[in-house]
Coordinates of C-alpha atoms in Angstrom, one line a residue:
X266 CA 0.0 0.0 0.0
X267 CA 1.5 3.3 -1.1
X268 CA 1.8 6.0 1.5
X269 CA 1.2 9.7 1.1
X270 CA 4.0 12.0 0.0
X271 CA 5.7 13.2 3.1
X272 CA 5.4 16.7 1.9
X273 CA 1.6 16.5 1.7
X274 CA 1.2 17.6 5.3
X275 CA 1.1 14.2 7.1
X276 CA 3.9 12.5 9.0
X277 CA 6.3 10.2 7.1
X278 CA 4.7 6.7 6.8
X279 CA 1.1 8.1 6.9
X280 CA -1.2 5.8 4.9
X281 CA -2.8 7.2 1.8
X282 CA -5.9 8.5 3.5
X283 CA -7.5 12.0 3.6
X284 CA -10.4 13.7 5.4
X285 CA -12.9 12.9 2.7
X286 CA -13.2 9.1 2.6
X287 CA -12.4 7.4 -0.7
X288 CA -14.4 4.1 -1.2
X289 CA -12.0 2.8 -3.9
X290 CA -9.0 3.2 -1.6
X291 CA -11.0 1.7 1.3
X292 CA -11.9 -1.4 -0.7
X293 CA -8.3 -1.8 -2.0
X294 CA -6.9 -1.5 1.5
X295 CA -9.4 -4.0 2.8
X296 CA -8.6 -6.6 0.1
X297 CA -4.9 -6.2 0.6
X298 CA -5.1 -6.6 4.4
X299 CA -7.4 -9.7 4.1
X300 CA -5.0 -11.3 1.6
X301 CA -1.7 -10.6 3.3
X302 CA -2.3 -10.3 7.1
X303 CA -3.2 -12.8 9.8
X304 CA -6.2 -10.9 11.2
X305 CA -8.0 -11.7 14.5
X306 CA -11.1 -13.8 14.0
X307 CA -12.5 -13.4 17.6
X308 CA -13.4 -10.3 19.6
X309 CA -11.4 -8.9 22.4
X310 CA -12.0 -10.7 25.7
X311 CA -15.2 -9.8 27.3
X312 CA -16.6 -7.9 24.3
X313 CA -20.2 -8.8 23.3
X314 CA -20.9 -10.6 20.0
X315 CA -24.0 -8.4 19.7
X316 CA -25.5 -5.4 21.5
X317 CA -29.2 -5.5 22.2
X318 CA -30.8 -2.1 22.9
X319 CA -33.0 0.6 21.6
X320 CA -29.7 2.4 20.8
X321 CA -29.2 -0.2 18.0
X322 CA -31.1 1.0 15.0
X323 CA -30.7 1.9 11.3
X324 CA -32.6 3.4 8.5
X325 CA -34.6 0.3 7.9
X326 CA -36.4 0.3 11.2
X327 CA -36.1 3.5 13.2
X328 CA -39.0 5.4 11.6
X329 CA -41.4 2.6 12.5
X330 CA -40.1 2.3 16.1
X331 CA -39.7 5.9 17.2
X332 CA -41.1 9.4 16.6
X333 CA -38.1 11.5 17.1
X334 CA -39.7 15.0 16.7
X335 CA -41.5 16.9 19.4
X336 CA -43.3 20.0 18.0
X337 CA -43.6 22.9 20.4
X338 CA -47.3 23.8 20.9
X339 CA -48.7 27.3 21.2
X340 CA -48.8 26.8 24.9
X341 CA -45.2 25.7 25.0
X342 CA -44.1 28.8 23.0
X343 CA -46.1 31.1 25.3
X344 CA -44.3 29.6 28.3
X345 CA -40.9 29.9 26.5
X346 CA -41.6 33.6 25.8
X347 CA -42.6 34.2 29.4
X348 CA -39.4 32.5 30.6
X349 CA -37.4 34.8 28.3
X350 CA -39.0 37.9 29.7
X351 CA -38.4 36.6 33.2
X352 CA -34.7 36.0 32.4
X353 CA -34.3 39.4 30.8
X354 CA -35.8 41.1 33.9
X355 CA -32.9 39.6 35.9
X356 CA -30.4 41.7 33.8
X357 CA -27.8 38.9 33.8
X358 CA -25.5 37.6 31.1
X359 CA -26.4 34.5 29.1
X360 CA -24.1 32.4 31.2
X361 CA -26.6 32.6 34.0
X362 CA -29.4 30.9 32.0
X363 CA -30.5 27.8 33.9
X364 CA -33.6 26.0 35.0
X365 CA -34.4 28.5 37.7
X366 CA -33.7 31.7 35.8
X367 CA -35.5 30.4 32.7
X368 CA -38.5 28.7 34.4
X369 CA -40.6 26.3 32.3
X370 CA -43.1 24.8 34.7
X371 CA -45.1 22.7 32.3
X372 CA -42.7 22.3 29.4
X373 CA -40.0 21.1 31.9
X374 CA -41.6 17.7 32.2
X375 CA -41.6 17.2 28.4
X376 CA -38.0 18.3 28.1
X377 CA -37.0 15.9 30.9
X378 CA -38.6 13.2 28.7
X379 CA -36.4 14.4 25.9
X380 CA -33.4 13.8 28.1
X381 CA -34.7 10.3 28.9
X382 CA -35.0 9.6 25.2
X383 CA -31.4 10.8 24.6
X384 CA -29.8 8.9 27.5
X385 CA -31.9 5.8 27.9
X386 CA -34.0 5.6 24.7
X387 CA -33.0 5.8 21.0
X388 CA -30.3 8.4 21.7
X389 CA -31.7 11.5 19.9
X390 CA -34.7 13.9 19.8
X391 CA -35.6 17.0 17.7
X392 CA -37.5 19.8 19.4
X393 CA -39.2 21.7 16.6
X394 CA -40.7 25.1 16.2
X395 CA -38.7 27.9 17.9
X396 CA -39.8 31.1 16.0
X397 CA -36.3 32.3 15.2
X398 CA -37.4 35.4 13.3
X399 CA -39.5 36.7 16.1
X400 CA -36.5 37.4 18.3
X401 CA -33.1 39.2 18.3
X402 CA -30.0 37.1 18.1
X403 CA -29.3 37.4 21.8
X404 CA -32.9 36.6 22.8
X405 CA -33.0 33.5 20.5
X406 CA -29.8 32.3 22.0
X407 CA -31.2 32.8 25.5
X408 CA -34.2 30.7 24.4
X409 CA -31.9 28.0 23.0
X410 CA -29.8 27.9 26.2
X411 CA -33.0 27.9 28.3
X412 CA -34.7 25.0 26.6
X413 CA -31.4 23.1 26.6
X414 CA -30.9 23.7 30.3
X415 CA -34.1 21.7 31.0
X416 CA -32.8 18.8 28.8
X417 CA -29.2 18.8 30.3
X418 CA -28.4 21.2 33.0
X419 CA -24.6 21.7 32.5
X420 CA -23.1 23.5 29.5
X421 CA -19.5 22.6 28.4
X422 CA -16.7 24.8 27.1
X423 CA -15.9 24.7 23.4
X424 CA -13.0 27.1 23.6
X425 CA -10.7 28.2 26.4
X426 CA -10.2 31.8 25.4
X427 CA -12.1 34.8 24.0
X428 CA -10.5 37.9 22.6
X429 CA -7.1 36.9 23.9
X430 CA -8.2 36.3 27.5
X431 CA -9.1 33.1 29.4
X432 CA -12.9 32.3 29.1
X433 CA -15.3 29.5 28.8
X434 CA -16.8 29.8 25.3
X435 CA -19.8 27.6 25.6
X436 CA -21.5 28.3 22.2
X437 CA -20.1 27.7 18.8
X438 CA -21.4 28.7 15.4
X439 CA -21.4 26.2 12.5
X440 CA -21.3 28.5 9.5
X441 CA -19.4 28.7 6.2
X442 CA -16.7 31.3 6.7
X443 CA -14.6 30.4 3.6
X444 CA -15.6 33.6 1.8
X445 CA -14.3 35.7 4.7
X446 CA -11.4 33.7 6.1
X447 CA -8.4 32.4 4.2
X448 CA -8.6 28.6 3.7
X449 CA -5.2 28.2 5.4
X450 CA -6.8 29.6 8.6
X451 CA -9.6 27.1 8.7
X452 CA -8.9 23.6 10.1
X453 CA -12.3 22.1 10.5
X454 CA -15.2 21.5 8.0
X455 CA -17.7 23.1 10.4
X456 CA -16.5 26.5 9.0
X457 CA -16.9 25.5 5.3
X458 CA -19.7 24.3 3.0
X459 CA -17.9 20.9 2.6
X460 CA -19.3 17.6 3.4
X461 CA -18.7 16.7 7.1
X462 CA -18.0 13.0 7.5
X463 CA -19.3 10.9 10.4
X464 CA -17.7 11.7 13.7
X465 CA -18.4 12.5 17.3
X466 CA -17.8 15.8 19.1
X467 CA -16.6 16.3 22.7
X468 CA -19.1 16.0 25.6
X469 CA -22.1 13.9 26.6
X470 CA -24.9 15.5 24.6
X471 CA -24.7 17.7 21.5
X472 CA -27.4 20.3 20.9
X473 CA -27.6 21.8 17.5
X474 CA -30.0 24.7 16.8
X475 CA -30.9 25.7 13.2
X476 CA -31.0 29.5 12.8
X477 CA -31.1 29.2 9.0
X478 CA -31.1 26.5 6.3
X479 CA -29.0 26.4 3.2
X480 CA -30.4 27.1 -0.2
X481 CA -29.5 23.6 -1.3
X482 CA -28.1 20.6 0.6
X483 CA -26.6 20.4 4.1
X484 CA -28.8 17.5 5.2
X485 CA -28.0 16.4 8.8
X486 CA -27.5 12.7 9.3
X487 CA -27.3 10.5 12.4
X488 CA -26.1 6.9 12.7
X489 CA -26.1 4.5 15.6
X490 CA -22.5 3.6 16.6
X491 CA -24.0 0.5 18.4
X492 CA -25.3 -0.7 15.0
X493 CA -21.9 -0.1 13.5
X494 CA -20.3 -2.1 16.3
X495 CA -22.6 -5.0 15.7
X496 CA -21.7 -5.1 12.0
X497 CA -18.0 -5.0 12.8
X498 CA -18.3 -7.7 15.6
X499 CA -20.1 -10.0 13.1
X500 CA -17.8 -9.5 10.1
X501 CA -14.5 -7.8 11.1
X502 CA -13.6 -8.5 14.8
X503 CA -10.0 -7.6 14.0
X504 CA -11.2 -4.0 13.5
X505 CA -12.8 -4.1 16.9
X506 CA -9.4 -5.0 18.3
X507 CA -7.9 -2.1 16.3
X508 CA -10.5 0.4 17.6
X509 CA -10.0 -0.8 21.2
X510 CA -6.2 -0.3 21.1
X511 CA -4.4 3.1 21.7
X512 CA -4.4 5.6 18.8
X513 CA -2.3 8.7 18.6
X514 CA -4.8 11.5 18.1
X515 CA -3.8 15.1 17.3
X516 CA -5.4 17.5 19.7
X517 CA -5.3 20.8 17.8
X518 CA -6.1 22.2 21.2
X519 CA -4.2 25.5 20.8
X520 CA -2.3 24.7 24.1
X521 CA 0.9 23.1 22.6
X522 CA 0.2 19.6 23.8
X523 CA 0.4 18.0 20.4
X524 CA -1.4 14.7 20.7
X525 CA -3.1 12.3 23.1
X526 CA -3.0 8.5 23.1
X527 CA -6.1 6.5 23.8
X528 CA -8.5 3.9 22.3
X529 CA -11.4 5.0 20.2
X530 CA -13.8 2.3 21.4
X531 CA -14.6 1.5 25.0
X532 CA -16.9 -1.3 26.3
X533 CA -18.5 -1.0 29.8
X534 CA -20.0 -4.2 31.2
X535 CA -23.4 -4.0 32.9
X536 CA -23.5 -3.2 36.6
X537 CA -26.2 -2.9 39.2
X538 CA -26.4 0.8 38.5
X539 CA -26.3 0.8 34.6
X540 CA -26.7 -1.4 31.6
X541 CA -23.9 -2.3 29.3
X542 CA -22.5 0.5 27.2
X543 CA -20.4 0.8 24.1
X544 CA -18.7 4.2 23.6
X545 CA -16.9 5.2 20.4
X546 CA -15.3 8.7 20.4
X547 CA -13.4 10.0 17.4
X548 CA -13.0 12.8 14.9
X549 CA -11.5 11.8 11.5
X550 CA -9.7 15.1 11.1
X551 CA -7.5 14.4 14.1
X552 CA -5.9 11.5 12.2
X553 CA -6.0 12.9 8.6
X554 CA -5.9 16.7 9.1
X555 CA -8.2 19.1 7.3
X556 CA -7.3 22.1 5.1
X557 CA -5.4 24.6 7.2
X558 CA -4.6 22.0 9.9
X559 CA -2.8 19.0 8.3
X560 CA -1.7 16.2 10.5
X561 CA 1.6 17.1 12.0
X562 CA 4.8 15.6 10.6
X563 CA 6.2 15.5 14.1
X564 CA 3.9 12.8 15.5
X565 CA 3.7 9.1 14.6
X566 CA 1.5 8.2 11.6
X567 CA -1.5 6.1 11.9
X568 CA -1.3 2.4 10.8
X569 CA -2.8 0.7 7.7
X570 CA -5.2 -1.1 10.1
X571 CA -6.3 2.2 11.7
X572 CA -6.8 3.8 8.2
X573 CA -9.1 0.9 7.3
X574 CA -10.9 1.2 10.6
X575 CA -11.5 4.9 10.1
X576 CA -13.0 4.2 6.7
X577 CA -15.1 1.3 8.0
X578 CA -16.6 3.5 10.7
X579 CA -17.6 6.1 8.1
X580 CA -18.9 3.9 5.4
X581 CA -20.9 1.7 7.8
X582 CA -22.3 4.7 9.5
X583 CA -23.3 6.1 6.1
X584 CA -24.9 2.8 5.2
X585 CA -27.1 2.8 8.3
X586 CA -27.7 6.5 8.6
X587 CA -31.0 8.3 9.1
X588 CA -31.3 11.7 7.4
X589 CA -33.1 14.3 9.5
X590 CA -35.4 16.9 8.1
X591 CA -33.6 19.6 10.0
X592 CA -35.5 22.8 9.7
X593 CA -35.1 26.4 10.8
X594 CA -36.1 26.6 14.4
X595 CA -35.3 23.0 15.2
X596 CA -33.1 22.0 18.1
X597 CA -31.5 18.6 17.7
X598 CA -30.3 16.8 20.9
X599 CA -28.0 13.8 20.3
X600 CA -26.3 11.3 22.6
X601 CA -22.6 11.9 21.6
X602 CA -21.6 8.7 23.3
X603 CA -23.8 6.4 21.2
X604 CA -24.4 8.2 17.9
X605 CA -22.2 9.4 15.0
X606 CA -23.3 12.5 13.1
X607 CA -22.5 14.0 9.7
X608 CA -23.8 16.5 7.2
X609 CA -23.9 16.8 3.4
X610 CA -22.1 19.6 1.6
X611 CA -24.3 22.6 0.8
X612 CA -24.8 25.7 -1.3
X613 CA -25.8 29.0 0.3
X614 CA -27.5 32.0 -1.4
X615 CA -27.7 35.6 -0.5
X616 CA -31.1 35.0 1.1
X617 CA -30.4 31.6 2.8
X618 CA -27.1 30.8 4.5
X619 CA -26.9 27.7 6.6
X620 CA -26.3 28.7 10.2
X621 CA -26.3 26.3 13.2
X622 CA -25.3 27.0 16.8
X623 CA -24.0 24.3 19.1
X624 CA -23.9 23.5 22.8
X625 CA -22.1 20.7 24.5
X626 CA -24.3 19.5 27.4
X627 CA -24.3 17.2 30.4
X628 CA -27.3 16.0 32.4
X629 CA -26.0 15.6 35.9
X630 CA -28.9 13.3 36.7
X631 CA -28.8 10.9 33.7
X632 CA -25.2 11.2 32.6
X633 CA -23.3 8.1 31.5
X634 CA -20.1 7.1 33.3
X635 CA -17.1 8.2 31.3
X636 CA -14.2 5.8 30.8
X637 CA -11.1 6.7 32.7
X638 CA -9.1 7.2 29.6
X639 CA -11.6 9.8 28.3
X640 CA -11.6 11.6 31.6
X641 CA -9.0 14.4 30.6
X642 CA -10.9 15.0 27.3
X643 CA -14.2 15.5 29.1
X644 CA -12.7 17.5 31.9
X645 CA -11.6 20.0 29.3
X646 CA -15.3 20.4 28.5
X647 CA -17.0 20.4 31.9
X648 CA -14.5 20.8 34.7
X649 CA -14.8 24.1 36.7
X650 CA -17.5 25.6 34.4
X651 CA -18.9 28.7 36.1
X652 CA -21.7 31.0 35.0
X653 CA -19.7 34.2 35.3
X654 CA -17.0 32.8 32.9
X655 CA -19.3 31.7 30.1
X656 CA -19.2 33.5 26.8
X657 CA -21.9 33.2 24.1
X658 CA -20.5 34.8 20.9
X659 CA -23.3 36.3 18.9
X660 CA -21.6 35.9 15.5
X661 CA -19.6 33.2 13.8
X662 CA -15.9 32.7 14.5
X663 CA -13.3 30.0 14.2
X664 CA -12.5 28.5 17.6
X665 CA -8.9 28.1 18.5
X666 CA -8.7 24.3 18.1
X667 CA -10.0 24.6 14.6
X668 CA -7.9 27.6 13.5
X669 CA -5.3 26.7 10.8
X670 CA -1.6 27.3 11.2
X671 CA -2.2 30.8 9.9
X672 CA -3.8 31.5 13.2
X673 CA -7.3 32.7 12.6
X674 CA -8.3 32.2 16.2
X675 CA -11.5 33.3 17.9
X676 CA -13.4 36.4 16.9
X677 CA -12.4 36.5 13.3
X678 CA -15.5 38.5 12.3
X679 CA -15.3 41.0 15.1

């Protein structure tokens, strides 16, 4: 198997793999490995041959098993508006939005059921119908944070600095900045109109709120990582071994740490307190690089087995994926520990420019136990979060861990 040119941005010895998966290269790599390597035919010790749970689903059965959309009623919206006016009367920054400062007496019970669905049901739910155009940007973000606080009460940091000073930036804009920011200063597809391949974010629960749809494309897709695991366990147990072994993942954290080393897949046996859980956490760009952030030449390359495993995760997730009819005013809540997400490429127009905002959330009541090796990663998101330090940028920016080597950094539109 030929490796990439060492001058292409990856480390010497890096397999021929890029951020955008190539099915021809994937099949060629699979055929070569099956023909030339002595691959494991059994699963790692203690791993299940098949997961049985509502978290195992695909596009052939989910629609008949689960209604994943909750449409806000007129009574719900009136309660949301009253909660907004209550919060505004407190004259506090958005970091202070919580269940008490944004009270939703009746809707609260429905939103707690959303959290149950996310943590102990099928793993996702869409809350539909926030009237985006009725409110200012700051007010609609307060509504978003308020509804989200009743689903999962802790917000996580998505950046550690704002305008050059330490801060907990808890809201991120998913918006095409390629017309305003040099491509070499963008290191993540979230800030382009490109296809975003299947991956996970950081944190327990991802909330995505649609402020505007694209003119064409941009379809949001979800896929059960548990369904993907079952397919690998049945047909390629050697790749389960590969995923459960340590990987060198580039951090792009803006803090000079370079890379971390940990597995991508974790199995947790059932206990008296919880059922069995399978957690897969990965972002393809940390192994392949993207645009202004290529994989560093100064860290070890991934292996051919890891390159095949990355493609297997993506193409299986794509095969089983459910497309969501993600509309303006929708809030999508997703269990980041059991679901991969992706989006199609898109085209904007002057009138319609796809614009999502994202929160990383944790429900302190229903949260899953995090594997020890993921602890530092999740501590970066949730540890020592305080209301007074939280920043909600009102306009799109490139967060520091996704800024290319040119150094766009935060606040590029300010």
